Amino acid sequence: MADILEQRKEKRLTFIKAYQSWLIYGVLAVILLLAFFNRIAPLPNLIDSTTQDYIPIEIDSFAFLRYAQEISANGTLANVDTLRYFPDGYPNTGEFTFLATFIVYLYKFLHFFDSSVTLAYADVLYPPITFVISLLFFFLLTRRLFDYRVGLVATAFLAFVPTYVQRTVAGFSDKESMGMLFFF
């Protein structure tokens, strides 16, 4: 009986050693998918009943959506936003241009594959997409610095930290998601 158990143990260890990288990236894929689906869970609640289009989850994200709409319509962002800080306006030459342009290009990319995608949908979906990409880079960083086991545990921990979930949930289109992507 002990010989049979020892043979099974050796057979499993041989399989794990042969397909170790597949198992590691399989576990990573499960973590990434769970984190992504956790973040897009509020999407049905983000549909405006008057326009039947998606709306951001908080106030600042409306400004980024408006800037993305302006870039999509005009090709560029106005030097001064006259809707902020009345009557002088707010000079938004550098602070908001990159993120709004990224959202427009994300819209164009998603619209290429599905013509029903709107700019508002791309704006709402931007945080979970960039978060999953940043998790991938975070795993690669921690795997390089420590080990694949530490990388998987750290990635799983970061994927479900409540304060980080709040800032990367669908509809929270602020700078944090993009900033963490570039940080990692």
PDB file of C-alpha atoms in Angstrom:
ATOM      1  CA  MET A   1       0.000   0.000   0.000  1.00  0.00           C
ATOM      2  CA  ALA A   2       2.813   2.383   0.873  1.00  0.00           C
ATOM      3  CA  ASP A   3       4.494   1.696  -2.473  1.00  0.00           C
ATOM      4  CA  ILE A   4       1.322   2.625  -4.384  1.00  0.00           C
ATOM      5  CA  LEU A   5       0.991   5.894  -2.459  1.00  0.00           C
ATOM      6  CA  GLU A   6       4.663   6.657  -3.037  1.00  0.00           C
ATOM      7  CA  GLN A   7       4.276   6.003  -6.773  1.00  0.00           C
ATOM      8  CA  ARG A   8       1.237   8.293  -6.958  1.00  0.00           C
ATOM      9  CA  LYS A   9       3.129  10.980  -5.065  1.00  0.00           C
ATOM     10  CA  GLU A  10       6.083  10.727  -7.445  1.00  0.00           C
ATOM     11  CA  LYS A  11       3.751  10.804 -10.451  1.00  0.00           C
ATOM     12  CA  ARG A  12       2.063  13.983  -9.227  1.00  0.00           C
ATOM     13  CA  LEU A  13       5.363  15.668  -8.375  1.00  0.00           C
ATOM     14  CA  THR A  14       6.710  14.818 -11.826  1.00  0.00           C
ATOM     15  CA  PHE A  15       3.583  16.315 -13.416  1.00  0.00           C
ATOM     16  CA  ILE A  16       3.824  19.487 -11.301  1.00  0.00           C
ATOM     17  CA  LYS A  17       7.511  19.927 -12.132  1.00  0.00           C
ATOM     18  CA  ALA A  18       6.880  19.386 -15.837  1.00  0.00           C
ATOM     19  CA  TYR A  19       4.003  21.873 -16.016  1.00  0.00           C
ATOM     20  CA  GLN A  20       5.003  24.284 -13.252  1.00  0.00           C
ATOM     21  CA  SER A  21       4.914  27.442 -15.376  1.00  0.00           C
ATOM     22  CA  TRP A  22       1.498  26.468 -16.760  1.00  0.00           C
ATOM     23  CA  LEU A  23       0.186  26.027 -13.227  1.00  0.00           C
ATOM     24  CA  ILE A  24       1.643  29.335 -12.056  1.00  0.00           C
ATOM     25  CA  TYR A  25       0.125  31.291 -14.938  1.00  0.00           C
ATOM     26  CA  GLY A  26      -3.137  29.362 -14.541  1.00  0.00           C
ATOM     27  CA  VAL A  27      -3.396  30.474 -10.912  1.00  0.00           C
ATOM     28  CA  LEU A  28      -2.461  34.013 -11.971  1.00  0.00           C
ATOM     29  CA  ALA A  29      -5.185  33.957 -14.637  1.00  0.00           C
ATOM     30  CA  VAL A  30      -7.746  32.882 -12.037  1.00  0.00           C
ATOM     31  CA  ILE A  31      -6.666  35.734  -9.737  1.00  0.00           C
ATOM     32  CA  LEU A  32      -6.858  38.257 -12.597  1.00  0.00           C
ATOM     33  CA  LEU A  33     -10.278  37.041 -13.738  1.00  0.00           C
ATOM     34  CA  LEU A  34     -11.723  37.060 -10.223  1.00  0.00           C
ATOM     35  CA  ALA A  35     -10.386  40.566  -9.628  1.00  0.00           C
ATOM     36  CA  PHE A  36     -11.766  41.802 -12.966  1.00  0.00           C
ATOM     37  CA  PHE A  37     -15.222  40.314 -12.470  1.00  0.00           C
ATOM     38  CA  ASN A  38     -15.272  41.638  -8.917  1.00  0.00           C
ATOM     39  CA  ARG A  39     -14.644  45.136 -10.267  1.00  0.00           C
ATOM     40  CA  ILE A  40     -17.193  45.052 -13.080  1.00  0.00           C
ATOM     41  CA  ALA A  41     -19.969  43.763 -10.807  1.00  0.00           C
ATOM     42  CA  PRO A  42     -21.563  47.234 -10.381  1.00  0.00           C
ATOM     43  CA  LEU A  43     -21.901  47.797 -14.160  1.00  0.00           C
ATOM     44  CA  PRO A  44     -25.672  47.103 -14.282  1.00  0.00           C
ATOM     45  CA  ASN A  45     -26.185  49.776 -11.620  1.00  0.00           C
ATOM     46  CA  LEU A  46     -24.282  52.397 -13.628  1.00  0.00           C
ATOM     47  CA  ILE A  47     -26.822  52.750 -16.429  1.00  0.00           C
ATOM     48  CA  ASP A  48     -28.547  56.128 -16.546  1.00  0.00           C
ATOM     49  CA  SER A  49     -32.313  55.657 -16.768  1.00  0.00           C
ATOM     50  CA  THR A  50     -32.772  58.730 -18.973  1.00  0.00           C
ATOM     51  CA  THR A  51     -30.075  58.118 -21.611  1.00  0.00           C
ATOM     52  CA  GLN A  52     -29.654  54.334 -21.220  1.00  0.00           C
ATOM     53  CA  ASP A  53     -25.895  54.894 -21.311  1.00  0.00           C
ATOM     54  CA  TYR A  54     -23.301  54.274 -18.628  1.00  0.00           C
ATOM     55  CA  ILE A  55     -22.430  56.967 -16.103  1.00  0.00           C
ATOM     56  CA  PRO A  56     -19.444  57.265 -13.750  1.00  0.00           C
ATOM     57  CA  ILE A  57     -19.771  56.322 -10.116  1.00  0.00           C
ATOM     58  CA  GLU A  58     -18.485  59.577  -8.605  1.00  0.00           C
ATOM     59  CA  ILE A  59     -18.244  63.282  -9.371  1.00  0.00           C
ATOM     60  CA  ASP A  60     -14.644  63.674 -10.576  1.00  0.00           C
ATOM     61  CA  SER A  61     -15.090  60.910 -13.123  1.00  0.00           C
ATOM     62  CA  PHE A  62     -17.753  62.976 -14.865  1.00  0.00           C
ATOM     63  CA  ALA A  63     -15.076  65.564 -15.638  1.00  0.00           C
ATOM     64  CA  PHE A  64     -12.839  62.924 -17.239  1.00  0.00           C
ATOM     65  CA  LEU A  65     -15.787  61.643 -19.269  1.00  0.00           C
ATOM     66  CA  ARG A  66     -16.572  65.181 -20.409  1.00  0.00           C
ATOM     67  CA  TYR A  67     -12.936  65.746 -21.399  1.00  0.00           C
ATOM     68  CA  ALA A  68     -12.906  62.448 -23.298  1.00  0.00           C
ATOM     69  CA  GLN A  69     -16.105  63.466 -25.093  1.00  0.00           C
ATOM     70  CA  GLU A  70     -14.511  66.773 -26.041  1.00  0.00           C
ATOM     71  CA  ILE A  71     -11.388  65.058 -27.378  1.00  0.00           C
ATOM     72  CA  SER A  72     -13.523  62.557 -29.287  1.00  0.00           C
ATOM     73  CA  ALA A  73     -15.614  65.341 -30.843  1.00  0.00           C
ATOM     74  CA  ASN A  74     -12.937  67.974 -31.494  1.00  0.00           C
ATOM     75  CA  GLY A  75      -9.718  65.996 -31.631  1.00  0.00           C
ATOM     76  CA  THR A  76      -8.188  68.053 -28.838  1.00  0.00           C
ATOM     77  CA  LEU A  77      -8.934  69.448 -25.423  1.00  0.00           C
ATOM     78  CA  ALA A  78      -9.588  73.161 -24.981  1.00  0.00           C
ATOM     79  CA  ASN A  79      -6.849  75.088 -23.185  1.00  0.00           C
ATOM     80  CA  VAL A  80      -9.285  76.421 -20.582  1.00  0.00           C
ATOM     81  CA  ASP A  81     -12.239  74.546 -19.154  1.00  0.00           C
ATOM     82  CA  THR A  82     -14.901  77.243 -18.782  1.00  0.00           C
ATOM     83  CA  LEU A  83     -17.220  74.948 -16.842  1.00  0.00           C
ATOM     84  CA  ARG A  84     -14.865  74.848 -13.852  1.00  0.00           C
ATOM     85  CA  TYR A  85     -14.001  77.737 -11.532  1.00  0.00           C
ATOM     86  CA  PHE A  86     -16.419  80.232 -12.989  1.00  0.00           C
ATOM     87  CA  PRO A  87     -15.793  82.890 -14.401  1.00  0.00           C
ATOM     88  CA  ASP A  88     -12.083  82.338 -15.081  1.00  0.00           C
ATOM     89  CA  GLY A  89     -12.136  78.633 -15.906  1.00  0.00           C
ATOM     90  CA  TYR A  90      -9.470  76.041 -15.265  1.00  0.00           C
ATOM     91  CA  PRO A  91      -6.373  75.615 -17.445  1.00  0.00           C
ATOM     92  CA  ASN A  92      -6.251  71.885 -18.196  1.00  0.00           C
ATOM     93  CA  THR A  93      -3.362  71.758 -20.606  1.00  0.00           C
ATOM     94  CA  GLY A  94      -1.419  68.967 -18.919  1.00  0.00           C
ATOM     95  CA  GLU A  95      -3.237  67.469 -16.003  1.00  0.00           C
ATOM     96  CA  PHE A  96      -6.211  65.802 -17.682  1.00  0.00           C
ATOM     97  CA  THR A  97      -5.177  65.464 -21.301  1.00  0.00           C
ATOM     98  CA  PHE A  98      -3.358  62.142 -21.052  1.00  0.00           C
ATOM     99  CA  LEU A  99      -6.087  60.261 -19.197  1.00  0.00           C
ATOM    100  CA  ALA A 100      -8.882  61.634 -21.379  1.00  0.00           C
ATOM    101  CA  THR A 101      -6.909  60.751 -24.503  1.00  0.00           C
ATOM    102  CA  PHE A 102      -6.274  57.250 -23.141  1.00  0.00           C
ATOM    103  CA  ILE A 103     -10.006  56.778 -22.577  1.00  0.00           C
ATOM    104  CA  VAL A 104     -10.716  57.906 -26.162  1.00  0.00           C
ATOM    105  CA  TYR A 105      -8.181  55.451 -27.576  1.00  0.00           C
ATOM    106  CA  LEU A 106      -9.548  52.696 -25.341  1.00  0.00           C
ATOM    107  CA  TYR A 107     -12.978  53.507 -26.775  1.00  0.00           C
ATOM    108  CA  LYS A 108     -11.635  53.288 -30.328  1.00  0.00           C
ATOM    109  CA  PHE A 109      -9.951  49.970 -29.556  1.00  0.00           C
ATOM    110  CA  LEU A 110     -13.074  48.455 -27.974  1.00  0.00           C
ATOM    111  CA  HIS A 111     -15.322  49.957 -30.658  1.00  0.00           C
ATOM    112  CA  PHE A 112     -13.228  48.252 -33.325  1.00  0.00           C
ATOM    113  CA  PHE A 113     -14.219  44.856 -31.902  1.00  0.00           C
ATOM    114  CA  ASP A 114     -17.794  45.725 -30.893  1.00  0.00           C
ATOM    115  CA  SER A 115     -19.659  48.567 -32.587  1.00  0.00           C
ATOM    116  CA  SER A 116     -22.139  48.876 -29.702  1.00  0.00           C
ATOM    117  CA  VAL A 117     -19.428  50.153 -27.336  1.00  0.00           C
ATOM    118  CA  THR A 118     -19.906  53.806 -26.393  1.00  0.00           C
ATOM    119  CA  LEU A 119     -17.402  56.297 -25.045  1.00  0.00           C
ATOM    120  CA  ALA A 120     -19.191  56.267 -21.693  1.00  0.00           C
ATOM    121  CA  TYR A 121     -18.859  52.464 -21.531  1.00  0.00           C
ATOM    122  CA  ALA A 122     -15.139  52.693 -22.258  1.00  0.00           C
ATOM    123  CA  ASP A 123     -14.845  55.371 -19.565  1.00  0.00           C
ATOM    124  CA  VAL A 124     -16.591  53.176 -17.022  1.00  0.00           C
ATOM    125  CA  LEU A 125     -14.569  50.107 -18.000  1.00  0.00           C
ATOM    126  CA  TYR A 126     -11.176  51.859 -18.021  1.00  0.00           C
ATOM    127  CA  PRO A 127     -10.321  51.312 -14.300  1.00  0.00           C
ATOM    128  CA  PRO A 128     -10.811  47.512 -14.234  1.00  0.00           C
ATOM    129  CA  ILE A 129      -8.903  47.070 -17.494  1.00  0.00           C
ATOM    130  CA  THR A 130      -5.898  49.091 -16.369  1.00  0.00           C
ATOM    131  CA  PHE A 131      -6.064  47.437 -12.954  1.00  0.00           C
ATOM    132  CA  VAL A 132      -5.787  43.945 -14.425  1.00  0.00           C
ATOM    133  CA  ILE A 133      -2.857  45.030 -16.584  1.00  0.00           C
ATOM    134  CA  SER A 134      -1.181  46.578 -13.537  1.00  0.00           C
ATOM    135  CA  LEU A 135      -1.739  43.357 -11.567  1.00  0.00           C
ATOM    136  CA  LEU A 136       0.064  41.446 -14.273  1.00  0.00           C
ATOM    137  CA  PHE A 137       3.045  43.793 -14.072  1.00  0.00           C
ATOM    138  CA  PHE A 138       2.900  43.644 -10.263  1.00  0.00           C
ATOM    139  CA  PHE A 139       3.142  39.860 -10.403  1.00  0.00           C
ATOM    140  CA  LEU A 140       6.082  40.037 -12.804  1.00  0.00           C
ATOM    141  CA  LEU A 141       7.822  42.536 -10.498  1.00  0.00           C
ATOM    142  CA  THR A 142       7.314  40.536  -7.305  1.00  0.00           C
ATOM    143  CA  ARG A 143       8.242  37.297  -9.045  1.00  0.00           C
ATOM    144  CA  ARG A 144      11.488  38.891 -10.195  1.00  0.00           C
ATOM    145  CA  LEU A 145      12.271  40.395  -6.783  1.00  0.00           C
ATOM    146  CA  PHE A 146      11.295  37.397  -4.646  1.00  0.00           C
ATOM    147  CA  ASP A 147       9.769  34.205  -5.987  1.00  0.00           C
ATOM    148  CA  TYR A 148       6.712  33.076  -7.923  1.00  0.00           C
ATOM    149  CA  ARG A 149       5.016  31.968  -4.674  1.00  0.00           C
ATOM    150  CA  VAL A 150       5.465  35.411  -3.137  1.00  0.00           C
ATOM    151  CA  GLY A 151       4.319  36.949  -6.406  1.00  0.00           C
ATOM    152  CA  LEU A 152       1.096  34.943  -6.466  1.00  0.00           C
ATOM    153  CA  VAL A 153       0.270  35.633  -2.815  1.00  0.00           C
ATOM    154  CA  ALA A 154       1.094  39.338  -3.124  1.00  0.00           C
ATOM    155  CA  THR A 155      -0.934  39.633  -6.333  1.00  0.00           C
ATOM    156  CA  ALA A 156      -3.913  37.902  -4.741  1.00  0.00           C
ATOM    157  CA  PHE A 157      -3.611  40.155  -1.703  1.00  0.00           C
ATOM    158  CA  LEU A 158      -3.408  43.319  -3.805  1.00  0.00           C
ATOM    159  CA  ALA A 159      -6.295  42.199  -6.000  1.00  0.00           C
ATOM    160  CA  PHE A 160      -8.742  42.198  -3.105  1.00  0.00           C
ATOM    161  CA  VAL A 161      -7.519  44.892  -0.713  1.00  0.00           C
ATOM    162  CA  PRO A 162     -10.705  46.899   0.025  1.00  0.00           C
ATOM    163  CA  THR A 163      -9.145  50.339  -0.309  1.00  0.00           C
ATOM    164  CA  TYR A 164      -7.681  49.426  -3.682  1.00  0.00           C
ATOM    165  CA  VAL A 165     -10.936  47.861  -4.855  1.00  0.00           C
ATOM    166  CA  GLN A 166     -12.703  51.141  -4.150  1.00  0.00           C
ATOM    167  CA  ARG A 167     -10.356  53.114  -6.412  1.00  0.00           C
ATOM    168  CA  THR A 168     -10.318  50.613  -9.292  1.00  0.00           C
ATOM    169  CA  VAL A 169     -13.962  49.576  -9.475  1.00  0.00           C
ATOM    170  CA  ALA A 170     -15.876  50.132 -12.715  1.00  0.00           C
ATOM    171  CA  GLY A 171     -17.021  53.729 -13.000  1.00  0.00           C
ATOM    172  CA  PHE A 172     -14.275  55.267 -10.859  1.00  0.00           C
ATOM    173  CA  SER A 173     -12.399  56.813 -13.775  1.00  0.00           C
ATOM    174  CA  ASP A 174      -9.790  58.771 -11.915  1.00  0.00           C
ATOM    175  CA  LYS A 175      -6.010  58.841 -12.196  1.00  0.00           C
ATOM    176  CA  GLU A 176      -5.232  56.110  -9.649  1.00  0.00           C
ATOM    177  CA  SER A 177      -5.673  53.143 -11.974  1.00  0.00           C
ATOM    178  CA  MET A 178      -3.375  54.593 -14.599  1.00  0.00           C
ATOM    179  CA  GLY A 179      -0.898  55.803 -11.987  1.00  0.00           C
ATOM    180  CA  MET A 180      -0.551  52.364 -10.430  1.00  0.00           C
ATOM    181  CA  LEU A 181      -0.113  50.821 -13.860  1.00  0.00           C
ATOM    182  CA  PHE A 182       2.855  53.101 -14.537  1.00  0.00           C
ATOM    183  CA  PHE A 183       4.121  52.631 -10.983  1.00  0.00           C
ATOM    184  CA  PHE A 184       4.474  48.887 -11.431  1.00  0.00           C
TER     185      PHE A 184
END
